[in-house]
XYZ file of N, CA and C in Angstrom:
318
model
N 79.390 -74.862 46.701
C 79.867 -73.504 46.838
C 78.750 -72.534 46.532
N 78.524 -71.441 47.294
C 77.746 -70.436 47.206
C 78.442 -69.379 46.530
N 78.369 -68.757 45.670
C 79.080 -67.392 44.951
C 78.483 -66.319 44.497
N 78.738 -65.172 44.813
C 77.628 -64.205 44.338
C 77.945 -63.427 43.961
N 77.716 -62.355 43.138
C 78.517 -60.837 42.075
C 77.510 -60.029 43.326
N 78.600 -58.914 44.355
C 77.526 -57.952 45.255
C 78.027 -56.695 43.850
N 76.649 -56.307 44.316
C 76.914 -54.182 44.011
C 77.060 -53.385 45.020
N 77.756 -53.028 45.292
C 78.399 -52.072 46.611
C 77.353 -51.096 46.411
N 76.894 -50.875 47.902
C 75.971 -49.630 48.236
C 76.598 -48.834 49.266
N 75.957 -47.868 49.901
C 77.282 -47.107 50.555
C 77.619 -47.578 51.593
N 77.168 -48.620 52.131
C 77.927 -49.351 53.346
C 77.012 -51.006 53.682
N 77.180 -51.846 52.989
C 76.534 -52.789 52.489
C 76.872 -54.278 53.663
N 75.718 -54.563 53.704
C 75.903 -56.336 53.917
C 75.219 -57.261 53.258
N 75.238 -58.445 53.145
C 74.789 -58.923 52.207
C 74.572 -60.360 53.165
N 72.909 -60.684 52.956
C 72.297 -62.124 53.861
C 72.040 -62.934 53.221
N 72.623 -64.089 53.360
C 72.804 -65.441 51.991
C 72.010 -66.308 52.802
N 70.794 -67.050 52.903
C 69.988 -68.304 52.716
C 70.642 -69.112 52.206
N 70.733 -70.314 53.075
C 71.644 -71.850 52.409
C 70.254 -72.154 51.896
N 69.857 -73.125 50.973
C 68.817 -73.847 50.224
C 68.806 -75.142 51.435
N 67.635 -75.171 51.413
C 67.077 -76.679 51.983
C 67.873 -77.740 51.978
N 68.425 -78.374 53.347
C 69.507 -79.359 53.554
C 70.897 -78.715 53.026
N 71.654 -77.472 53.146
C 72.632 -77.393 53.075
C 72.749 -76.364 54.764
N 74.442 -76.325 54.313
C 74.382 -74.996 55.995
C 75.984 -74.373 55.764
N 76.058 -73.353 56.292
C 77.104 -72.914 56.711
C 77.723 -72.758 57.540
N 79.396 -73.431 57.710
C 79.834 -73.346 59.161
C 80.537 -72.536 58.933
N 81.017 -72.218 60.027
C 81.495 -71.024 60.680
C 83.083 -70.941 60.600
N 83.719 -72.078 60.688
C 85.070 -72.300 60.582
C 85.648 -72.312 59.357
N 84.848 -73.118 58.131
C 85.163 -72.990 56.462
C 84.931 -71.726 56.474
N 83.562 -70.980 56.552
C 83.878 -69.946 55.885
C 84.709 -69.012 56.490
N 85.174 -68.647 57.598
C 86.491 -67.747 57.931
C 87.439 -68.180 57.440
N 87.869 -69.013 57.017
C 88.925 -69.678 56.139
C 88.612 -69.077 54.489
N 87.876 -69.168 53.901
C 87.641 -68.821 52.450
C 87.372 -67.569 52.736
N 87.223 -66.860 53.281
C 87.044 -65.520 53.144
C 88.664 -63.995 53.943
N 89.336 -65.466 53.921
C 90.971 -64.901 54.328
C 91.615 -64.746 52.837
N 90.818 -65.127 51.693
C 91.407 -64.733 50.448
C 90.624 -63.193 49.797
N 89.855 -63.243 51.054
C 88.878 -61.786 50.342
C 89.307 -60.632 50.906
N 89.216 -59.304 50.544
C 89.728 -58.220 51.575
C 88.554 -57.352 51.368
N 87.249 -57.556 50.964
C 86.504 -56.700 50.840
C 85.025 -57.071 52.080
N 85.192 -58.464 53.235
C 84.595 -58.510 54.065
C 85.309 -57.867 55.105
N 84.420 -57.434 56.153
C 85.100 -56.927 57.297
C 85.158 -57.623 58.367
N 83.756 -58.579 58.321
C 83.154 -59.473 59.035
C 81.893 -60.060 58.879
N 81.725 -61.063 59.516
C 80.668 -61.798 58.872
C 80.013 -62.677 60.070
N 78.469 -63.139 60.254
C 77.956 -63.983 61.237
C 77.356 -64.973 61.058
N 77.491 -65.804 61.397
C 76.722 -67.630 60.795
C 75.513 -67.279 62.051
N 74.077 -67.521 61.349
C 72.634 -67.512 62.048
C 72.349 -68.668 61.768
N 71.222 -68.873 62.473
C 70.082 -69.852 62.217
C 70.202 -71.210 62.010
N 71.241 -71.285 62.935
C 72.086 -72.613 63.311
C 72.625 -72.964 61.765
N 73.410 -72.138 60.931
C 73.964 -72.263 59.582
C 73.232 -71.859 58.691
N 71.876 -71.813 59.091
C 70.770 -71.498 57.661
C 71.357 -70.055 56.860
N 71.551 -68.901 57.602
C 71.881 -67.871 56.910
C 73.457 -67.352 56.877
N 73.980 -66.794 56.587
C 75.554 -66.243 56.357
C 75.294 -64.502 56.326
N 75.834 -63.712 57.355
C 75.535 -62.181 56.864
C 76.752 -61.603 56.471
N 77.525 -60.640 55.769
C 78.548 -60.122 55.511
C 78.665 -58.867 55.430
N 79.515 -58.386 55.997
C 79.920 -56.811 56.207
C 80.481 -56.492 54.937
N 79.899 -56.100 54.310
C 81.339 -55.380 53.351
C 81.945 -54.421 54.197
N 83.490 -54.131 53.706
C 84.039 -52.738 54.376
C 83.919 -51.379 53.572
N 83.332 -50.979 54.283
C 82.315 -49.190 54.096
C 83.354 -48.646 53.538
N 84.848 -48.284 53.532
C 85.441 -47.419 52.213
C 85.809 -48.194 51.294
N 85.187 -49.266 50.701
C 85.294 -49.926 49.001
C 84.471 -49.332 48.193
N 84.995 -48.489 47.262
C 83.719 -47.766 46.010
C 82.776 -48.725 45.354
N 81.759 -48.105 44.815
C 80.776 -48.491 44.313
C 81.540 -49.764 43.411
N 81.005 -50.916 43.259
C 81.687 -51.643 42.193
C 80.837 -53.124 42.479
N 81.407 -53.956 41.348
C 80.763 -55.386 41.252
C 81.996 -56.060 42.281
N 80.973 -57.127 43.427
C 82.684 -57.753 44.271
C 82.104 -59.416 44.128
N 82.587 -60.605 44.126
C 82.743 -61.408 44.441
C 82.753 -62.137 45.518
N 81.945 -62.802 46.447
C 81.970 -63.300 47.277
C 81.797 -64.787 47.932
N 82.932 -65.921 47.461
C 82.365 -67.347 47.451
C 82.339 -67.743 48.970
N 81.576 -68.548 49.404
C 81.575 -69.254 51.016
C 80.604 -70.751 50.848
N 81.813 -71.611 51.280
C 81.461 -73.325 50.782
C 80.598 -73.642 52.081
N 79.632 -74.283 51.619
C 78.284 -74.688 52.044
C 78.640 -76.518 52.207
N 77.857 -76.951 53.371
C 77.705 -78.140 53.547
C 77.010 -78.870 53.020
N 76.662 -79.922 52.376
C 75.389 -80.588 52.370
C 75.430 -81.353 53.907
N 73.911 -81.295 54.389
C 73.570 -81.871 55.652
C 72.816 -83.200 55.177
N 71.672 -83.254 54.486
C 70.885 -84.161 53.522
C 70.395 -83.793 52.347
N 69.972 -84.716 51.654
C 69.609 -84.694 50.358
C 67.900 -84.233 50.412
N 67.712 -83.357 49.548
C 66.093 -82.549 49.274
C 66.054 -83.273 48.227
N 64.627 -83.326 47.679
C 64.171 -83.691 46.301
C 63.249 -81.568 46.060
N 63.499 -81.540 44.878
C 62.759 -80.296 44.478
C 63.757 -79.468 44.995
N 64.798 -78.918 45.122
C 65.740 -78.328 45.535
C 65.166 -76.593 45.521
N 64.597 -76.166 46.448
C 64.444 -74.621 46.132
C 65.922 -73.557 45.848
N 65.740 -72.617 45.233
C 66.743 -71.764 45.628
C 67.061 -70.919 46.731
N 68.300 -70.511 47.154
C 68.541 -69.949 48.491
C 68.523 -68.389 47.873
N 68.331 -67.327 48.829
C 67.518 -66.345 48.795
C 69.117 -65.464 49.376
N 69.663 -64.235 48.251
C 70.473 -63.334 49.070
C 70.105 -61.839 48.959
N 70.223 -60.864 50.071
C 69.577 -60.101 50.244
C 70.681 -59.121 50.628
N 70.711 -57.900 49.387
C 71.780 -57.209 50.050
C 71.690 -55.578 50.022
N 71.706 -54.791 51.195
C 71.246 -54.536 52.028
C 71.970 -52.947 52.919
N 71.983 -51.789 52.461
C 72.304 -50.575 53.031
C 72.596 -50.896 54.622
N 73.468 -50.717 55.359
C 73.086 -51.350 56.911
C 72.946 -50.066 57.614
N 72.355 -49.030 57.391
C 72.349 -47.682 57.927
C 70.958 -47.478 57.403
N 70.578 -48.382 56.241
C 68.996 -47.829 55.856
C 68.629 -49.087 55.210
N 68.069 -50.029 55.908
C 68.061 -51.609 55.339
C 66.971 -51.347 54.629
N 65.745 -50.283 54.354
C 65.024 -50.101 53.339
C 65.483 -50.468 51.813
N 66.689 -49.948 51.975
C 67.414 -49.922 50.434
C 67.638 -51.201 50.039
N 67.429 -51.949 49.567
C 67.852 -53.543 49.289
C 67.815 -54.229 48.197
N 68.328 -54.590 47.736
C 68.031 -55.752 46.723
C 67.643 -57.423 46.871
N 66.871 -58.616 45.977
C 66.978 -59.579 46.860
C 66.910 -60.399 45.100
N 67.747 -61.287 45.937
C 67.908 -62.066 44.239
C 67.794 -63.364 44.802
N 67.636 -64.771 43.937
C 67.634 -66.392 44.693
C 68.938 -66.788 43.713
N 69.303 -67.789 44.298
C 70.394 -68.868 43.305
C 70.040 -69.789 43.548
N 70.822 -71.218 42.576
C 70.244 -72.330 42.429
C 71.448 -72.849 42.622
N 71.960 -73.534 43.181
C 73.455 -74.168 43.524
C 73.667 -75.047 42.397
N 72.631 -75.787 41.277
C 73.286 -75.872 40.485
C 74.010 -74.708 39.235
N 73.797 -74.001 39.455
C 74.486 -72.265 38.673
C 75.975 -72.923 38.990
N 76.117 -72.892 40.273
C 78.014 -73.623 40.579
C 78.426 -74.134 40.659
N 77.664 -75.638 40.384
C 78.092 -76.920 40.449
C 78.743 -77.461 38.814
């Protein structure tokens, strides 16, 4: 599982990096994210490598929650962390970029 605390910016998306040998499909996560009401929509890239998410533009400033279950495809040795990047979508200058370590949620 991938999980992340966003900070709402004034109209935000947020680009999640799977870590080396994992991926995201497209069908789990529209399913786990039917318990969320703060995506609007969301796009699986890079043949699963990345996850992008809309937040919806009238949610106030605040801390949100966002989990989306990840595959393992194969096993890495040295496991890097996956990289999320989140992101004004009217002025992608504005950004923040943080990594996680999937063991944080395991």
């Amino acid at each position: 599982w991938y999980q992340r605390r966003v900070r709402k910016a004034v109209v935000s998306t947020q680009s999640t990096g799977a870590p080396t040998g994992y991926s995201f499909r497209k069908a789990q996560v529209a399913e786990m994210l039917k318990e969320y009401d703060i995506v609007s929509r969301f796009d699986i890239k890079e043949g699963g490598q990345r996850a992008q998410f809309y937040l919806r533009p009238e949610l106030e400033p605040a801390y949100y929650t966002i989990r989306a279950p990840l595959v393992k495809e194969f096993s890495v040795s040295n496991l890097a962390p996956g990289q999320v990047s989140i992101l004004d979508y009217y002025d992608p200058e504005v950004r923040q970029v943080e990594f996680y370590y999937l063991d944080m949620y395991m």
